[in-house]
Coordinates of C-alpha atoms and ligand atoms in Angstrom, one line a residue:
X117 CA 41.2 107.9 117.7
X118 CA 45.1 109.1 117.0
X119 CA 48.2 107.6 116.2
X120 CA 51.3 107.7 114.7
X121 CA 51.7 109.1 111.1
X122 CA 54.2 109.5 108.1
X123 CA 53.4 111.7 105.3
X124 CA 55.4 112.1 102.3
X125 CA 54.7 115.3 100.1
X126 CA 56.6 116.6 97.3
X127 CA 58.2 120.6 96.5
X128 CA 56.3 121.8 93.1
X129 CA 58.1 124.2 90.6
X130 CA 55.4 126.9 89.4
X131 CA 54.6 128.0 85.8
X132 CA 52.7 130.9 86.6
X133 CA 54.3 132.5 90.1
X134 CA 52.5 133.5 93.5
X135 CA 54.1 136.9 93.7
X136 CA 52.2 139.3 96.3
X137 CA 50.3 138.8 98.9
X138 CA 46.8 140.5 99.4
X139 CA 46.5 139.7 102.8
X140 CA 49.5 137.8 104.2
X141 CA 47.2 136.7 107.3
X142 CA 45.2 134.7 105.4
X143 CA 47.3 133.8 102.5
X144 CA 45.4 135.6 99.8
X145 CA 47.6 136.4 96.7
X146 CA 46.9 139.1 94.6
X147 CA 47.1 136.5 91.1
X148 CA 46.5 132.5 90.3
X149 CA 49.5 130.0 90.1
X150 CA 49.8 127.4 88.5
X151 CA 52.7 124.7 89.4
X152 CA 54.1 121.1 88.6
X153 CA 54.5 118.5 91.0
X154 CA 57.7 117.6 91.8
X155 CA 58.1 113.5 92.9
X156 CA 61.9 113.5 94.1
X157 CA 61.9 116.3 96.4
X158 CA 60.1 116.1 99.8
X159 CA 59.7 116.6 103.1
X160 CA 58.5 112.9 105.0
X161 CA 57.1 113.9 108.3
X162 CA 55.5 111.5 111.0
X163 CA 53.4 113.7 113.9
X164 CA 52.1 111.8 116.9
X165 CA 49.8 113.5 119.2
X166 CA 50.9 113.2 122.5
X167 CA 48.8 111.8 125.5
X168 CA 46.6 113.9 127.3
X169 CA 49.6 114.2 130.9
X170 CA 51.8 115.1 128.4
X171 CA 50.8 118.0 126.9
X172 CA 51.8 120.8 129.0
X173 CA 54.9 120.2 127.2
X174 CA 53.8 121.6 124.4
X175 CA 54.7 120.7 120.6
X176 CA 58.1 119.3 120.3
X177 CA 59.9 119.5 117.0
X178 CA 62.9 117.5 115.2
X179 CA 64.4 118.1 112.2
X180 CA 66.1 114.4 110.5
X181 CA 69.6 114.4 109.5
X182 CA 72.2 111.3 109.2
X183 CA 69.9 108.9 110.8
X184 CA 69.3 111.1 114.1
X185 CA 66.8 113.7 114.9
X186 CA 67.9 117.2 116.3
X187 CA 65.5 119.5 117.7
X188 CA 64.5 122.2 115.2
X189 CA 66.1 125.6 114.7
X190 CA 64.0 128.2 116.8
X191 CA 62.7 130.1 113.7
X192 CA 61.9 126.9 112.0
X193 CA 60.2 125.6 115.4
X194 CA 58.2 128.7 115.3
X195 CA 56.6 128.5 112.4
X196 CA 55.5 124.7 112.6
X197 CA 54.0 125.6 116.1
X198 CA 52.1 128.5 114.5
X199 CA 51.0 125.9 112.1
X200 CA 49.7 123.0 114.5
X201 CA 48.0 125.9 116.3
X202 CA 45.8 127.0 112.9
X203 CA 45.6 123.0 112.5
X204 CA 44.3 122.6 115.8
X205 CA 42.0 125.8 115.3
X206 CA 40.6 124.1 112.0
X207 CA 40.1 120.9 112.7
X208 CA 38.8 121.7 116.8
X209 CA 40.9 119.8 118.3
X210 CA 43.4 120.4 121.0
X211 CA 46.1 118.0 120.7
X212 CA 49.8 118.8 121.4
X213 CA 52.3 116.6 118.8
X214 CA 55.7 115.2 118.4
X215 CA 56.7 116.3 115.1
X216 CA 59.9 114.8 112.9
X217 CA 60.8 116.2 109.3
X218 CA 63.4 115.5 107.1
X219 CA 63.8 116.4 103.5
X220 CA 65.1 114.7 100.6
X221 CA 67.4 117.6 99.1
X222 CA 70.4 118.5 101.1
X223 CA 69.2 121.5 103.6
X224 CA 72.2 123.6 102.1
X225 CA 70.7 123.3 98.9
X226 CA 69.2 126.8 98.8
X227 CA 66.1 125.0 97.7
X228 CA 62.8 126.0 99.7
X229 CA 61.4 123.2 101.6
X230 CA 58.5 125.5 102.7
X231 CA 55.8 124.0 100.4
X232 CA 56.9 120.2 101.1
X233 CA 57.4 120.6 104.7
X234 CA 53.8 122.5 105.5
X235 CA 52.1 120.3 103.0
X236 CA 53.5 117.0 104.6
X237 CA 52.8 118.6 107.9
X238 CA 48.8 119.3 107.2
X239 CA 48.4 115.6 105.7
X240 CA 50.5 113.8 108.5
X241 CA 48.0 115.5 111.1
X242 CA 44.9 114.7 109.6
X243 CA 45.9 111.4 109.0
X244 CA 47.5 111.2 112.5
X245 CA 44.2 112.6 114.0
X246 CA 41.9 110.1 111.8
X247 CA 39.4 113.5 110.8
X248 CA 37.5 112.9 108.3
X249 CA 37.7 114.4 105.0
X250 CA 34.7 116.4 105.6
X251 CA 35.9 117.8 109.4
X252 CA 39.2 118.6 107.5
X253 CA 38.3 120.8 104.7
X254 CA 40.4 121.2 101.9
X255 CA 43.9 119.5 102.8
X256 CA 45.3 122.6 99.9
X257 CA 43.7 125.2 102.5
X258 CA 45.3 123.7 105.6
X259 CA 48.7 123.5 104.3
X260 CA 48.4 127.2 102.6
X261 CA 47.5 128.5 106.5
X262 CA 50.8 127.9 107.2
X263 CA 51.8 130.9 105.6
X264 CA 53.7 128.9 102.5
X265 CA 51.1 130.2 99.7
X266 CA 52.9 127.9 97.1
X267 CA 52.2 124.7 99.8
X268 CA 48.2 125.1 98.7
X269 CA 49.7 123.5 95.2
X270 CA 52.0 120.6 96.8
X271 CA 49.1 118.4 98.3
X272 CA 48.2 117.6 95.0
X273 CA 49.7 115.7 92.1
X274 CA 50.4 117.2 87.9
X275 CA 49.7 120.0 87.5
X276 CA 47.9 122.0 89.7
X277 CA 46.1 125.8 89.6
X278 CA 45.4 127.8 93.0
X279 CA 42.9 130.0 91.5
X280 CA 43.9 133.0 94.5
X281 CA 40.5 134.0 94.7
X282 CA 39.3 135.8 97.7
X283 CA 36.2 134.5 97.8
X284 CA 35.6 131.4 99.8
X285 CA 38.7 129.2 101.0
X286 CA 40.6 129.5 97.5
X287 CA 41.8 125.9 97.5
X288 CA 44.0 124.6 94.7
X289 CA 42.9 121.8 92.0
X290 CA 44.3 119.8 89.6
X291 CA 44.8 121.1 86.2
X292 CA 46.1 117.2 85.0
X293 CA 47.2 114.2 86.7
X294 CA 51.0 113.5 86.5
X295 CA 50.4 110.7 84.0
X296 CA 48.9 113.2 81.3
X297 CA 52.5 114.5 80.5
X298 CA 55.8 113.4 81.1
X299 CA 57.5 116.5 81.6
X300 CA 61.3 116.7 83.7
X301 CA 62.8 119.0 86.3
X302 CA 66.0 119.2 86.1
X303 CA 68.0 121.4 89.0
X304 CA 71.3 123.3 89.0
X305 CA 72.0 124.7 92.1
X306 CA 74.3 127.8 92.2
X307 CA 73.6 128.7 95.8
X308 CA 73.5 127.5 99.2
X309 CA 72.5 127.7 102.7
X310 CA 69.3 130.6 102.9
X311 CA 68.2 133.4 100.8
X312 CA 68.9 136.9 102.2
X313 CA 65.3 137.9 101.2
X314 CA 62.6 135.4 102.4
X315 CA 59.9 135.1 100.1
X316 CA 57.4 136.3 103.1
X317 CA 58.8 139.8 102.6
X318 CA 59.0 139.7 98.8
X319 CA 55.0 138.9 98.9
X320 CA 54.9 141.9 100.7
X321 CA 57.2 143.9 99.0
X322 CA 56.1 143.1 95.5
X323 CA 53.8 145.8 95.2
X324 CA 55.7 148.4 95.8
X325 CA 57.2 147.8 92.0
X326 CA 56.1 149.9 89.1
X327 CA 56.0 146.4 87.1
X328 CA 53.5 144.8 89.6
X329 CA 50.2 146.1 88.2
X330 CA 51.1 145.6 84.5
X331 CA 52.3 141.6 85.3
X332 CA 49.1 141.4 86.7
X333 CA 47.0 143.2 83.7
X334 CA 49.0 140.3 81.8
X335 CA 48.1 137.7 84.0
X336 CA 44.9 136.3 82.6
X337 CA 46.2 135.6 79.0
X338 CA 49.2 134.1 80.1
X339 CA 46.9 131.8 82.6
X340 CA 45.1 130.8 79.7
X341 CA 48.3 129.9 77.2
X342 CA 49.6 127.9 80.2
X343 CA 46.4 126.1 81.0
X344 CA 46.5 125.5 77.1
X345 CA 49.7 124.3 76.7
X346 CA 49.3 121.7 79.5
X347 CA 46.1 120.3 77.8
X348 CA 47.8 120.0 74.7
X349 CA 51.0 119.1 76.0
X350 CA 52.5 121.9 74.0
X351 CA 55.9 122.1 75.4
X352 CA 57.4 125.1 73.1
X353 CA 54.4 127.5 74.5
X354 CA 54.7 126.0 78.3
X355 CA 58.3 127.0 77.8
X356 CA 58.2 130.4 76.2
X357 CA 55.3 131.3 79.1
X358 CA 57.7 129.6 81.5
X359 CA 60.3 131.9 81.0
X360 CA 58.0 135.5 80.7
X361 CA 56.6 134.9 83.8
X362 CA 60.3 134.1 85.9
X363 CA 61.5 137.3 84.0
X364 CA 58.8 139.2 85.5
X365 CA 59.1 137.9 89.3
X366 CA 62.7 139.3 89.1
X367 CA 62.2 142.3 87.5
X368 CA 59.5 142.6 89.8
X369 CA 61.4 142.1 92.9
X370 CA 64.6 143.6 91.8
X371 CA 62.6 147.1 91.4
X372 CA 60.3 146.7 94.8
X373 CA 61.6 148.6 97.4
X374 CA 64.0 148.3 98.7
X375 CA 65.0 146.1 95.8
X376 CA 65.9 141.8 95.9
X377 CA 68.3 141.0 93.2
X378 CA 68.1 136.6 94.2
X379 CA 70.4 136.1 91.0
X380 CA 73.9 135.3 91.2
X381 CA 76.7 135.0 88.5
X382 CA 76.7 131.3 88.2
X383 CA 72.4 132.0 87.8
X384 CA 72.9 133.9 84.3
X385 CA 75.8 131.8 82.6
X386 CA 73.1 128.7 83.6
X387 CA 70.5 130.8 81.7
X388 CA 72.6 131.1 78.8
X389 CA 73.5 127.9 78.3
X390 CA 70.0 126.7 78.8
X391 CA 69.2 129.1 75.5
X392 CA 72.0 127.9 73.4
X393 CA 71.2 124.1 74.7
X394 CA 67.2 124.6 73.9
X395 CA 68.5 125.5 70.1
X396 CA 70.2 122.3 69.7
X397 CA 67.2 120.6 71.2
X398 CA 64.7 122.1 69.0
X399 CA 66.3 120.8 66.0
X400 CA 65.1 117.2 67.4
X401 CA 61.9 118.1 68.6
X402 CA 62.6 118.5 72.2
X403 CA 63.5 121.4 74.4
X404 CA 64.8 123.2 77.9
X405 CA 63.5 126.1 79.6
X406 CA 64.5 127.8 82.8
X407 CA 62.6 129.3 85.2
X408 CA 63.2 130.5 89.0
X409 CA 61.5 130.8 91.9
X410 CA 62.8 133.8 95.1
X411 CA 66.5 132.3 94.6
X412 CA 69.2 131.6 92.2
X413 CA 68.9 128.2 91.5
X414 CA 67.8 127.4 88.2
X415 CA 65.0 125.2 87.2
X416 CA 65.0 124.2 83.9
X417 CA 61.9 122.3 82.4
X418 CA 62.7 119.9 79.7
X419 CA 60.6 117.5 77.7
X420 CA 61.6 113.4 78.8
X421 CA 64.1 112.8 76.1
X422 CA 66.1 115.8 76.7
X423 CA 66.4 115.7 80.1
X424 CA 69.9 113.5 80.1
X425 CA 71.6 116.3 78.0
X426 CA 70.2 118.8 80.4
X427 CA 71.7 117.4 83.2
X428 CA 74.5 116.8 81.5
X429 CA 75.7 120.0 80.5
X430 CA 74.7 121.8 84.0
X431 CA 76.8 119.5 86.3
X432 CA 79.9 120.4 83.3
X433 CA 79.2 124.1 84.6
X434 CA 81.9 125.9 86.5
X435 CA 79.4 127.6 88.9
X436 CA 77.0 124.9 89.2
X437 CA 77.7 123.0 92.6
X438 CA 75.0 120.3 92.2
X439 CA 72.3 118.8 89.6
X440 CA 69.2 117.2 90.7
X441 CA 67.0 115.3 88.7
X442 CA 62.9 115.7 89.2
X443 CA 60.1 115.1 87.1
X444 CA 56.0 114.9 87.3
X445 CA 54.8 113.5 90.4
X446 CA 51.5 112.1 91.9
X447 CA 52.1 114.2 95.3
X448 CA 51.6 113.4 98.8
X449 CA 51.4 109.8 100.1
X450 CA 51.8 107.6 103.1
X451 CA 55.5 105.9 104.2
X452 CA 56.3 103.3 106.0
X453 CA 59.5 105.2 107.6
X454 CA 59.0 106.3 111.6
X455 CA 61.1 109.4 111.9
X456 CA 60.2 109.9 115.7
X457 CA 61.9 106.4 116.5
X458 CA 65.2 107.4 115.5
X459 CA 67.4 108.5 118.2
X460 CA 68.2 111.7 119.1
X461 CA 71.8 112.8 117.7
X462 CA 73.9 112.6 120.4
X463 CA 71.7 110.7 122.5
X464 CA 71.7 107.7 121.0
X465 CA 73.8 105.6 123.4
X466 CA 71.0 106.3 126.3
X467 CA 68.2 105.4 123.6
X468 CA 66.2 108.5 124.2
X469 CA 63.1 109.2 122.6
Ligands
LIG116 O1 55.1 129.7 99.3 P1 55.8 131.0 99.5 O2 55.0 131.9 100.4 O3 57.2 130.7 100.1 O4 55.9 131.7 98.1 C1 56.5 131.1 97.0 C2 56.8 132.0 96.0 C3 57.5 131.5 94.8 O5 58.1 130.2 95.0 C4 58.6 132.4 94.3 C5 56.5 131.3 93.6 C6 55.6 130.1 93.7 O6 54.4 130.3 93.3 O7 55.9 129.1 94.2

């Protein structure tokens, strides 16, 4: 049996970063992450599989925009046909699919859509497919196999570890559901359009660093404070672990070689204001931190009842085009939405499908 399927799955911010890849094939990283879920980014995606006279045609791909689907840039294309292909290998089966995406940040946003968009992608074809849970194998491991190490973490809700170990299919758990701590995401975004480094070559530059070895001789202790922290919702150590570990994925990149500098003016003054903002805040009790993945947009972590102040003060920055507002979320989930009936943008008027 197969039909039509929507799938809903959120970006996640991580604590701890993926930064290196062992063996970029498979998706092995050389250290654990851990990551929060995010709930309102992400990528909704239905897949049909197409009927058997149909499939010479291949896999057919729309990205959604303004009500209309437009078929998908070649790279992007690419990559999700490289995915259905290790879906199809995984799950032996040999359908072709329709395939519409759309995310919930704008596309210019200079956020990366990679974890939400292979995540939703691995659930909307199992679900589309009807394969059981135990033909499927770990959803975390099919949606990693995209290439998207950090999508392993976004098929999950909380807080969520991918333990990154080489042995066996290294799928990612959950740390703590989302309802075990209330913490907020809030996003200023200093850049847009891509990132002139993808994050594919700083895996595979990241080595190259003097820094990389020591980060990870560091590693385990700061796994452990951050598993801690969570458990005791501890939000001054989360923080201060927060920010060591987005220091070191810079440093780390801007001394690979060649060297990635993702930061941009606007990145630093948002840093600073974070510092001088998480003073204030401490003197209540609450507190802001910032962290970043392979970009300059600024993610800054902040306990519930800081979170309007936060947002606040970043959309009052010069350099700051745009502030979204995430929290904790529960991760993937069904929708009722039909992206592949929408018309095709510039087709509408001749209703093609
Ligand atoms: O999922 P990838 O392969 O695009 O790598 C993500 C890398 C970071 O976002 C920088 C860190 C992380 O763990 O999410």
């Amino acid at each position: 049996m197969s039909h039509r399927a929507t799938v809903s799955a959120p970006a996640n911010i991580a604590i701890v970063k993926y930064w290196g890849a062992k063996d970029a094939e498979r998706v092995v990283p050389y250290n654990p992450s851990i990551s929060m879920t995010l709930e309102v980014c992400r990528s909704t995606t239905t897949v049909e599989p197409v009927p058997a006279d149909e499939r010479a045609d291949g896999d057919r791909v729309w990205v959604v925009a303004d009500g209309a689907r437009t078929p998908a840039p070649a790279a992007f294309a690419e990559r999700v046909h490289a995915h259905l292909d290790v879906l199809r290998r995984r799950t032996g089966r040999s359908e072709r699919f329709r395939v519409a995406t759309s995310n919930s940040f704008p596309a210019a946003a200079g956020l990366a859509s990679s974890a939400s968009g292979f995540a939703a992608l691995a659930c909307a074809v199992v679900r589309a497919l009807e394969i059981p849970a135990e033909t499927a194998g770990d959803l975390s491991v099919l949606a990693r196999l995209s290439g998207s190490g950090s999508a392993a973490r976004s098929v999950l809700g909380g807080y969520v570890e991918w333990p990154g170990d080489p042995v066996g299919d290294c799928a990612a758990r959950q740390l703590a559901p989302a309802g075990h701590w209330d913490l907020r995401d809030v996003i200023a975004l200093v850049q847009s359009g891509d990132k002139e480094v993808s994050s594919l070559e700083g895996h595979r530059r990241a080595p190259t660093s003097p820094y990389f070895g020591r980060r990870l001789e560091l590693l385990p202790g700061r796994l452990d404070g951050v598993r801690r922290a969570i458990e005791e919702r501890d939000a001054q150590a989360l923080g201060r672990l927060l920010e060591q570990d987005a220091i070191d994925l810079h440093v780390i990149a801007m001394t690979s070689e060649p060297p990635i500098f993702y930061w941009r003016p606007a990145t630093l003054a948002v840093l600073e204001a974070v510092r001088a903002l998480n003073r204030e805040l401490r003197q209540a009790g609450a507190g802001a931190w910032w962290t970043m993945d392979a970009g300059a947009n600024v993610h800054v972590l902040c306990t519930a009842e800081a979170e309007e102040a936060v947002a606040e003060r970043l959309a009052s920055m010069p350099g700051v085009h745009g502030v979204i507002r995430d929290r904790v979320g529960t991760g993937p989930r069904d929708e009722d939405a039909d992206l592949l009936a929408l018309p095709v943008a510039g087709e509408a008027a001749r209703g093609d499908r």
